[in-house]
Amino acid sequence: MTIFFNQPYSTGRELEYIQQAMKNCHLSGDGPFTDKCHAWLQANLPCRKALLTHSGTHALEMAAILLDIEAGDEVIMPSFTFVSTANAFVLRGGVPVFIDIRPDTLNLDEKLLVKAITARTKAIVPVHYAGVACEMDTIMEIAKRYKLAVVEDAAHGMLAFYCGKRLGAIGDLAALSFHETKNIICGEGGALIVNDDRFVERAEIIREKGTNRSLFYRGEVDKYRWVDVGSSFLPSELQAAYLWAQLEESQRITEMRRQVWQNYYDLLEPLEREGFIRRPQVPDSCSPNGHLFYILVEKCEDRDPLIGHLKEQKIFAMFHYVPLHSSPGGARFARIGSSLSVTEAVSDRLLRLPFWNLISLKQQQRVVFEIERFMKTLRTSLSVNPPVRRQQPSLQPEQIAGGEDVKPSLV
Ligand SMILES: Cc1ncc(COP(=O)(O)O)c(C=O)c1O
């Protein structure tokens, strides 16, 4: 049976709330469901202001506008990230400056920050990869010392913690994503998180096409006008209704995902001990949210054949970011601010495993069984001349509940 890479989760109340939004006769943005989502985020991160957007990408674009990024302004970020982290600033004429990541968390290496700062630097964008926090105390201290803004790219970070603080609640601004691959979803969606008072009023204006319509709706001005740059960053009530059903259950969803993460972590321990793979590493300061589970294979040339082997078994695993500095857009729009040797060494070895809230232990065991089968065959074929007999993995198909799906044939 196929094991998909992702399966969007529904709590069961999404349709009811969407119908409620229809009955409310308020389908455009900033109706009752949007208000509930804003209030929830403001109370639970907590943050000064939360504003729903169409995507994490849009939240990052709003952050770039709020910071008045202009042509030539530099923004320090990892190259190992999604294109939107960089593009949001490039759209304003900014220049992403890529620095390397830490080998343990794969997050921006805070030790490289100071050297990358120039007179043009305006901001730092730490990306909390896989819901594991960047070293925020150091990053915030450096930002303060050099008077730089911090925009957390918390697209993966919903409800994860760093030193007891929620990701997204630490920087001046932050972006959350509610894309269907994330923990809390509404199809496509996101939120701009504002932690610094000075951005609150302008953030509302930028989100409402550069008008002060939010003030008008609250009765604070007699008519609304064009007052600043902006765009239509606010999503409809239909998205907010779906999201509300998820936010209500967000604690339970996070616990389910943490369990899935822990299952992979435990099941893969023998493979790490035997030197086939490396599992994610989580510093004591971080309490992650089970966003995704990756492994690093020993050699980059083994990664794609492993993806192929899993696919033959109808198991869908995925590589992740192609480093931005090695992409045409990176060469055109960005600058390199440090050696990127860890980024380059890691990105070709990384494999994300199938991960969703309701993946069963049985399915996870099957994924691990097939990884082990592939790895052990590979090692045997390297050490012994043909004919090669496949070495038996430590987990036998019959030990996997429902292992009848697993064909232990030679590859
Ligand atoms: C690190 C990071 N930042 C930003 C985004 C953009 O989020 P969205 O898809 O909601 O636009 C993503 C998307 O996966 C991401 O991985």
XYZ file of N, CA and C in Angstrom, residues 41 51-59 175-179 186 188-192 233 235 243:
72
model
N -4.007 33.665 18.259
C -2.554 33.792 18.048
C -1.969 34.829 19.004
N -1.716 38.964 12.183
C -2.538 39.301 11.021
C -2.491 38.148 10.025
N -3.637 37.547 9.762
C -3.661 36.447 8.791
C -3.306 36.969 7.411
N -2.603 36.124 6.662
C -2.235 36.449 5.276
C -2.581 35.240 4.406
N -2.387 35.395 3.099
C -2.662 34.271 2.189
C -1.611 33.182 2.301
N -0.455 33.503 2.846
C 0.652 32.537 2.864
C 1.759 33.045 3.790
N 2.679 32.142 4.109
C 3.890 32.558 4.807
C 4.696 33.509 3.926
N 4.665 33.259 2.639
C 5.361 34.127 1.669
C 4.869 35.563 1.803
N 3.546 35.744 1.839
C 2.983 37.100 1.963
C 3.369 37.748 3.293
N 3.434 36.942 4.351
C 3.833 37.509 5.652
C 5.271 38.027 5.569
N 7.021 35.303 10.478
C 6.073 34.754 9.494
C 5.739 33.319 9.871
N 4.443 33.005 9.924
C 3.974 31.627 10.101
C 3.381 31.154 8.780
N 3.374 29.854 8.562
C 2.731 29.306 7.357
C 1.676 28.286 7.763
N 0.546 28.339 7.079
C -0.515 27.343 7.288
C -0.771 26.553 6.001
N 0.261 26.436 5.180
C 0.210 25.621 3.958
C -0.121 24.179 4.340
N -4.591 25.500 6.461
C -5.871 25.921 5.864
C -5.726 25.912 4.337
N -3.706 27.058 1.729
C -2.650 28.066 1.624
C -2.981 29.115 2.678
N -2.027 29.511 3.473
C -2.308 30.533 4.494
C -1.070 30.858 5.291
N -1.139 31.938 6.020
C 0.003 32.334 6.847
C -0.419 33.434 7.797
N 0.536 33.909 8.574
C 0.262 35.045 9.467
C 1.534 35.849 9.655
N 1.348 37.159 9.636
C 2.434 38.052 10.054
C 2.284 38.249 11.549
N -3.308 41.601 1.200
C -2.662 40.482 1.873
C -3.632 39.700 2.762
N -6.637 37.167 3.782
C -7.391 36.042 3.218
C -8.879 36.146 3.541
N -9.073 27.441 9.254
C -7.945 27.579 10.186
C -8.418 27.537 11.640
